[in-house]
mmCIF file of C-alpha atoms in Angstrom:
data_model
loop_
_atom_site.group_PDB
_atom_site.id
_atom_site.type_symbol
_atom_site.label_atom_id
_atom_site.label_comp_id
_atom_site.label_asym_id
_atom_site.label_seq_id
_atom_site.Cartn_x
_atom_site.Cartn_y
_atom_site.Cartn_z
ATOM 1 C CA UNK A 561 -2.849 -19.849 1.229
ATOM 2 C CA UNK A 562 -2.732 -16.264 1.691
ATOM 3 C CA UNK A 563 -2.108 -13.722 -0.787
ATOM 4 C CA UNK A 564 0.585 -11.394 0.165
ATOM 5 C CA UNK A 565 -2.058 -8.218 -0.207
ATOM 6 C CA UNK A 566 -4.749 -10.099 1.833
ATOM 7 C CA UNK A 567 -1.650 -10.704 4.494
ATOM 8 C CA UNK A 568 -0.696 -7.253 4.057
ATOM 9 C CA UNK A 569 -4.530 -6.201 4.982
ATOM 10 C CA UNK A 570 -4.871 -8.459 8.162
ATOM 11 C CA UNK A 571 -1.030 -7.166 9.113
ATOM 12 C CA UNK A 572 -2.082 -3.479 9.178
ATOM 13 C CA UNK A 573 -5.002 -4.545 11.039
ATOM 14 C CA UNK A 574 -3.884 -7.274 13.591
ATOM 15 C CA UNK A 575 -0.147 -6.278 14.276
ATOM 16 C CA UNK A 576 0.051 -2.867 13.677
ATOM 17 C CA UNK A 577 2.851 -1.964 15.909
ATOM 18 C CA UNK A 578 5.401 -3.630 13.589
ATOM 19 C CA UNK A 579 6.496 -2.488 10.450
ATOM 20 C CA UNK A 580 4.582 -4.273 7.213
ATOM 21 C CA UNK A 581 7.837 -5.270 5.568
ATOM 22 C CA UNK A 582 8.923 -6.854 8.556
ATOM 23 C CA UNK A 583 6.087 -9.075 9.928
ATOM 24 C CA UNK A 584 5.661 -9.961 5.504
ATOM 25 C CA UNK A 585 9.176 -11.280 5.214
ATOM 26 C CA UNK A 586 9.067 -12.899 8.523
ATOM 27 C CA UNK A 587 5.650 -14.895 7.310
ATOM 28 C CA UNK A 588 7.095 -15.318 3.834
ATOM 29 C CA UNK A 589 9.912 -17.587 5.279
ATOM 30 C CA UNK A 590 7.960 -19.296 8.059
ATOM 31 C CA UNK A 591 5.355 -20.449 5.717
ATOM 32 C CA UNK A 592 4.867 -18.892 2.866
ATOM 33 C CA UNK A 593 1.779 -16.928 3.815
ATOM 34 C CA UNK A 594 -0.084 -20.575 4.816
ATOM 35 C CA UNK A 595 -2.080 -20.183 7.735
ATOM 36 C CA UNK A 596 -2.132 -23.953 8.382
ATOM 37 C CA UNK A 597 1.172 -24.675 7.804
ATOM 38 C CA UNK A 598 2.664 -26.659 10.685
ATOM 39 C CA UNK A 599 6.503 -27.598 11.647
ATOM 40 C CA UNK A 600 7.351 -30.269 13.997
ATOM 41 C CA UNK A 601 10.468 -30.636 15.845
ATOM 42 C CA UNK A 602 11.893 -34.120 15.918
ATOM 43 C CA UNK A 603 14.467 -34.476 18.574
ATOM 44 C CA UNK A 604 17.831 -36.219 17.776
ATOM 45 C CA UNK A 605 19.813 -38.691 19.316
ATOM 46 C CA UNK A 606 22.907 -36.305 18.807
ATOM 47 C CA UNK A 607 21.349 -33.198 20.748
ATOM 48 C CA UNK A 608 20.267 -31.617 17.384
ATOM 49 C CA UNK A 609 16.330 -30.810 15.681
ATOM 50 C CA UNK A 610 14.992 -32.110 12.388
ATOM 51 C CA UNK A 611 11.820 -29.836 11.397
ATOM 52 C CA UNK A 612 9.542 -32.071 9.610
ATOM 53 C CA UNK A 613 6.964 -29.854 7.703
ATOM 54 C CA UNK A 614 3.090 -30.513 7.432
ATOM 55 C CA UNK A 615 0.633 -28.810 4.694
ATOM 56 C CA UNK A 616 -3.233 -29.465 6.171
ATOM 57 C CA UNK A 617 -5.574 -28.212 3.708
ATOM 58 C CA UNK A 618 -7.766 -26.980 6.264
ATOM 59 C CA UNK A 619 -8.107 -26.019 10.511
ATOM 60 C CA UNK A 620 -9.530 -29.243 11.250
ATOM 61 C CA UNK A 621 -7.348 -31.443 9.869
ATOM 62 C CA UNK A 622 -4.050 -29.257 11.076
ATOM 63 C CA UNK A 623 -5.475 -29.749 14.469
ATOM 64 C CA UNK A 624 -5.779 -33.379 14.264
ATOM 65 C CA UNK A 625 -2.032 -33.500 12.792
ATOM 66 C CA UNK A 626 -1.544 -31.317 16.017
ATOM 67 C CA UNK A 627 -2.563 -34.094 18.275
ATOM 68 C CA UNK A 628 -0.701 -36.626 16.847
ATOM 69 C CA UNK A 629 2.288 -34.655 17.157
ATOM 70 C CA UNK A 630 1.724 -34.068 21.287
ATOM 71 C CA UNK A 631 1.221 -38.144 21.555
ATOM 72 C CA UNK A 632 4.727 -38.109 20.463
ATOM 73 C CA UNK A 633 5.669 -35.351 22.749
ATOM 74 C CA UNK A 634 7.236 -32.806 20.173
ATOM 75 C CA UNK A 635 7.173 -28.968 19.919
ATOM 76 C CA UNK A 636 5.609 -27.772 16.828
ATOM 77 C CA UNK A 637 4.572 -24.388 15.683
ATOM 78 C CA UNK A 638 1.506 -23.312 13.467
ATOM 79 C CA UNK A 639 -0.008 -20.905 11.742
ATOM 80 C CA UNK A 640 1.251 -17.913 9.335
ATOM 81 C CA UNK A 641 3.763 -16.649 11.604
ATOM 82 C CA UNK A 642 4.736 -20.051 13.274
ATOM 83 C CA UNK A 643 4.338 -19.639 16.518
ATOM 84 C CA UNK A 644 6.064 -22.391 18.789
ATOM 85 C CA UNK A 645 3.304 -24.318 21.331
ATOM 86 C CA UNK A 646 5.696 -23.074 24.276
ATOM 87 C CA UNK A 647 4.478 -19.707 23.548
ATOM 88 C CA UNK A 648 1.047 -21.045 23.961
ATOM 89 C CA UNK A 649 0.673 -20.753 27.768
ATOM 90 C CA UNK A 650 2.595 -17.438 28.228
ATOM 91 C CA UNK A 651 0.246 -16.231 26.072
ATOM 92 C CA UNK A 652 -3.044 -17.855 26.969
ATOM 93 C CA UNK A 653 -3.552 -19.607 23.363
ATOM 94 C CA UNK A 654 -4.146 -23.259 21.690
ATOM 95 C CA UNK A 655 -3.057 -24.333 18.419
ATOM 96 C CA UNK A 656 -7.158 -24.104 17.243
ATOM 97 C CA UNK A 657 -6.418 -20.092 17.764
ATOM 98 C CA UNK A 658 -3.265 -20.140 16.460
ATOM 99 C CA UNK A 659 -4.783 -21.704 12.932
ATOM 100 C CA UNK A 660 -6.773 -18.143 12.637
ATOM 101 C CA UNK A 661 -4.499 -15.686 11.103
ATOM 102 C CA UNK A 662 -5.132 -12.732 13.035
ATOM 103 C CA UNK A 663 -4.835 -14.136 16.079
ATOM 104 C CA UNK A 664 -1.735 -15.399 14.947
ATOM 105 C CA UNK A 665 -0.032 -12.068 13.997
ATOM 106 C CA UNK A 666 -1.399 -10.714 16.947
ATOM 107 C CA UNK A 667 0.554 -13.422 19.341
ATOM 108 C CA UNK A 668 3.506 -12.823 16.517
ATOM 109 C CA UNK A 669 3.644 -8.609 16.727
ATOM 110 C CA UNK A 670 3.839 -9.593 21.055
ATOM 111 C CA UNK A 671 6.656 -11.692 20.638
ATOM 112 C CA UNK A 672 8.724 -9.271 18.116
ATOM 113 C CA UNK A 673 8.139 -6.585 20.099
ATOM 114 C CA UNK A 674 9.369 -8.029 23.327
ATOM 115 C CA UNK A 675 12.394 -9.425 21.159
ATOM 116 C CA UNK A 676 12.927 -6.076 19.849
ATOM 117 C CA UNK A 677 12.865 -4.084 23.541
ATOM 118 C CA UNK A 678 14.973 -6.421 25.321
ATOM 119 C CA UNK A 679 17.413 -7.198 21.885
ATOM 120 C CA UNK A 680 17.762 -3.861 20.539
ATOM 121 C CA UNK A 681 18.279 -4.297 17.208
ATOM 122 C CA UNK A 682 16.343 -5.710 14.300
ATOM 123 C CA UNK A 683 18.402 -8.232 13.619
ATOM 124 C CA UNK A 684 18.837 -9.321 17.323
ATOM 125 C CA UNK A 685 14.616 -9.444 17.223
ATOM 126 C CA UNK A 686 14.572 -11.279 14.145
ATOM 127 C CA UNK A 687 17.059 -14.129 16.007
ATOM 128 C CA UNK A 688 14.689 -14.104 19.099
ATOM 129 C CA UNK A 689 11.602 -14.492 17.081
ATOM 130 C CA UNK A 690 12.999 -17.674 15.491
ATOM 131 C CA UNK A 691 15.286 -19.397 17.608
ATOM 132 C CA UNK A 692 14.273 -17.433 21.893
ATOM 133 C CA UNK A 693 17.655 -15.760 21.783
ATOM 134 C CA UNK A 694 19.965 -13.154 20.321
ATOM 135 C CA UNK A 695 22.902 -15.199 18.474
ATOM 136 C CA UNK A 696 21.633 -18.456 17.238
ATOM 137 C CA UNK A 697 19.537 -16.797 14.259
ATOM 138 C CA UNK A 698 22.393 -14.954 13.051
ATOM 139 C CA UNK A 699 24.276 -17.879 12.226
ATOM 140 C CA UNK A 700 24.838 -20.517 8.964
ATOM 141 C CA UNK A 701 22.973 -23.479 8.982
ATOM 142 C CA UNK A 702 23.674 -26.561 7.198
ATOM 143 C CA UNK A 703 19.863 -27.767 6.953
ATOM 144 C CA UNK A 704 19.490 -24.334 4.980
ATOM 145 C CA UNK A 705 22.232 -24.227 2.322
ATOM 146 C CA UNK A 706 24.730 -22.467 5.088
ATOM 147 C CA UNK A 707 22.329 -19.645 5.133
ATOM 148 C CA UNK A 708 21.466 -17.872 8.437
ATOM 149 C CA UNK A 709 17.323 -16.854 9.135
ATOM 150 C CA UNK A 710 18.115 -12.963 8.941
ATOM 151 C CA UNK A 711 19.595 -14.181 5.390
ATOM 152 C CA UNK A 712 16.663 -16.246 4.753
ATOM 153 C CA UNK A 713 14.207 -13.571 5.930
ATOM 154 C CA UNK A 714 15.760 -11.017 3.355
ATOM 155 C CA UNK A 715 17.833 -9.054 5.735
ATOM 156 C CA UNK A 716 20.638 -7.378 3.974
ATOM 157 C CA UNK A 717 22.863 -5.070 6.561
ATOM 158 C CA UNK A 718 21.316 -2.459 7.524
ATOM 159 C CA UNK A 719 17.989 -3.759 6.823
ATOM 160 C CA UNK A 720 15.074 -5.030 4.779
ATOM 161 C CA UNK A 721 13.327 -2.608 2.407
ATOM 162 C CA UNK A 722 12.063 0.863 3.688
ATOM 163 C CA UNK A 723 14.555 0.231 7.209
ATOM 164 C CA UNK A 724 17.822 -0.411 5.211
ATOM 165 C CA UNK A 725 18.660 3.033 6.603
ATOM 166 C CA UNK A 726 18.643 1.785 10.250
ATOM 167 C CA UNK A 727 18.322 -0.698 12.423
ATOM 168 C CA UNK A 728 14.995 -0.122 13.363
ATOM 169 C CA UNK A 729 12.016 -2.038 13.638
ATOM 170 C CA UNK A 730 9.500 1.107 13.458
ATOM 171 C CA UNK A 731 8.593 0.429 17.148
ATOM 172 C CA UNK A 732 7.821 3.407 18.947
ATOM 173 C CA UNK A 733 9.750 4.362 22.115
ATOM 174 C CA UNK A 734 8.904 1.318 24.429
ATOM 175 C CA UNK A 735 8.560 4.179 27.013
ATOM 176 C CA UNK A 736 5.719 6.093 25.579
ATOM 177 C CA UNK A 737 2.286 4.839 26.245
ATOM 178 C CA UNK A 738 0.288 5.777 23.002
ATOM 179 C CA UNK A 739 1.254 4.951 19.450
ATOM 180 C CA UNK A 740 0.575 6.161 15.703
ATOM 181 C CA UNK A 741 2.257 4.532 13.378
ATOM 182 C CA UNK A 742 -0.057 4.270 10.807
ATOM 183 C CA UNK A 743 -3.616 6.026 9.719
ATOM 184 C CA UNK A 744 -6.791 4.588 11.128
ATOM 185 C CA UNK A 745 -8.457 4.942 7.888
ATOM 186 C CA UNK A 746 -7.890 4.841 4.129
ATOM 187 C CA UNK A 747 -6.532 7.339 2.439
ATOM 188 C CA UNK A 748 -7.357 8.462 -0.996
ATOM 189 C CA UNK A 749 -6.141 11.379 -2.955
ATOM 190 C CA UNK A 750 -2.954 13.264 -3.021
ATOM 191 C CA UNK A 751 -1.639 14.561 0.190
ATOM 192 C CA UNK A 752 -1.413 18.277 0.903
ATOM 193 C CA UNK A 753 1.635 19.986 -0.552
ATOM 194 C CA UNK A 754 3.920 22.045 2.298
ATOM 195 C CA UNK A 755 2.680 25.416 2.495
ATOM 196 C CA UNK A 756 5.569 27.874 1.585
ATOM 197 C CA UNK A 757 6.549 30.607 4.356
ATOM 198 C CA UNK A 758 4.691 33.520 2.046
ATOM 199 C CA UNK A 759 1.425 33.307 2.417
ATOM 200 C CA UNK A 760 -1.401 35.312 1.269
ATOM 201 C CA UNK A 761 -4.518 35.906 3.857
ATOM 202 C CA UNK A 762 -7.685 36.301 2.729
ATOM 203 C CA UNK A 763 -10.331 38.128 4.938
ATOM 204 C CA UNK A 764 -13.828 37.539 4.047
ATOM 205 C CA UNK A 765 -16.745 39.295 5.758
ATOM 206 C CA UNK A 766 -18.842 38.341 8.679
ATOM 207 C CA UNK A 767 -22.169 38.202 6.604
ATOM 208 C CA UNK A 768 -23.444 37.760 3.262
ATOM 209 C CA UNK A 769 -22.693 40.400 0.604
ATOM 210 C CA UNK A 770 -25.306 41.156 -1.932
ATOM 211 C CA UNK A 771 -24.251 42.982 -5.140
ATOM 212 C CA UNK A 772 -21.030 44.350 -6.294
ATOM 213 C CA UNK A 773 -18.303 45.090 -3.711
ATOM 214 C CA UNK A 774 -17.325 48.870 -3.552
ATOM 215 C CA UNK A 775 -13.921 49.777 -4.795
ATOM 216 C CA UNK A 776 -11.800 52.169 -3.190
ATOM 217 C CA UNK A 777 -10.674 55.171 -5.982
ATOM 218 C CA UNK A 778 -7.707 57.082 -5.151
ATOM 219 C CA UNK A 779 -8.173 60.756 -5.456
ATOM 220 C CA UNK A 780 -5.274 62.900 -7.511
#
């Protein structure tokens, strides 16, 4: 189990592009910040899903609850972020990648991202991560108390935390082709106050001065 400032850490570090409170709430509700955790889908006769839940106390024993799980032929998704095995091709992975955490939120920050260009909002994104399309997550279901996932994720209209003010995922413009979201390095120490319009210059000379500085007298 993860602790949520060791998630935090490998978040800043292995999906950058998408806003900390995000990717942590997402991860909170898929599994609780367990990078083994792993979900299987059972199938129903009537059409419908049961998610049966598995807890592996370490990689090698999630990936041998993995292959019991594709005898039976049934999706699953690992890892901290849960990410379904029919992601696994598009994105050149295996569940034994998938159990490492930053690879995980790596895959994860892909996914959102696409979500979020092609959905357009946050909570359009959110739906896509969890269910591959815009609606279904936005809905009540009765396996969760009659709670939708944006609900269960923490989403209160506009937003969760720091984007309540918009709908935004803190993605830059899809169109640009560099981004800076967030510092490269640590930073310590107050920031720099803003510098008020008046400002006072200060010349200082081109070499060393030795001694007292002359003063200027005004003669009467």
């Amino acid at each position: 189990m993860l602790t949520a400032a060791t998630f935090l850490s490998l978040a800043m570090q292995c999906a950058p592009l998408v806003h900390p409170d995000t990717i942590s709430d997402i991860a909170k509700t898929e599994s609780g910040f367990n990078p083994y955790a792993i979900a299987e889908i059972v199938p129903l006769k009537n059409g419908g899903n049961r998610v049966v839940s598995h807890y592996p106390s370490s990689k090698e024993e999630g990936l041998k609850i993995v292959e019991e799980i594709k005898k039976k032929n049934h999706r699953y998704s690992v890892g901290v972020m849960q990410i379904t095995n029919t992601n696994f091709p598009v994105y050149n992975v295996n569940a034994d990648t998938m159990f490492n955490p930053c690879d995980n939120l790596r895959i994860a920050e892909k996914i959102i991202i696409d979500c979020y260009e092609r959905g357009g909002t946050l909570k359009r994104a959110l739906s896509c991560f969890y269910t591959g399309n815009f609606e279904s997550g936005q809905k009540p279901e009765s396996d969760f108390s009659g709670t939708s996932y944006i609900q269960r994720i923490g989403y209160v209209v506009p937003s969760t935390k720091q984007d309540k003010a918009s709908e935004s995922l803190k993605v830059h413009d899809p169109e640009l082709t560099s981004y800076a979201i967030y510092p490269d390095r640590v930073v310590r120490g107050l920031l720099p106050e803003a510098i008020n319009d008046k400002q006072t210059t200060i010349n200082y000379p081109s070499h060393v001065v030795r001694g007292e500085l002359a003063i200027s007298v005004k003669k009467e």
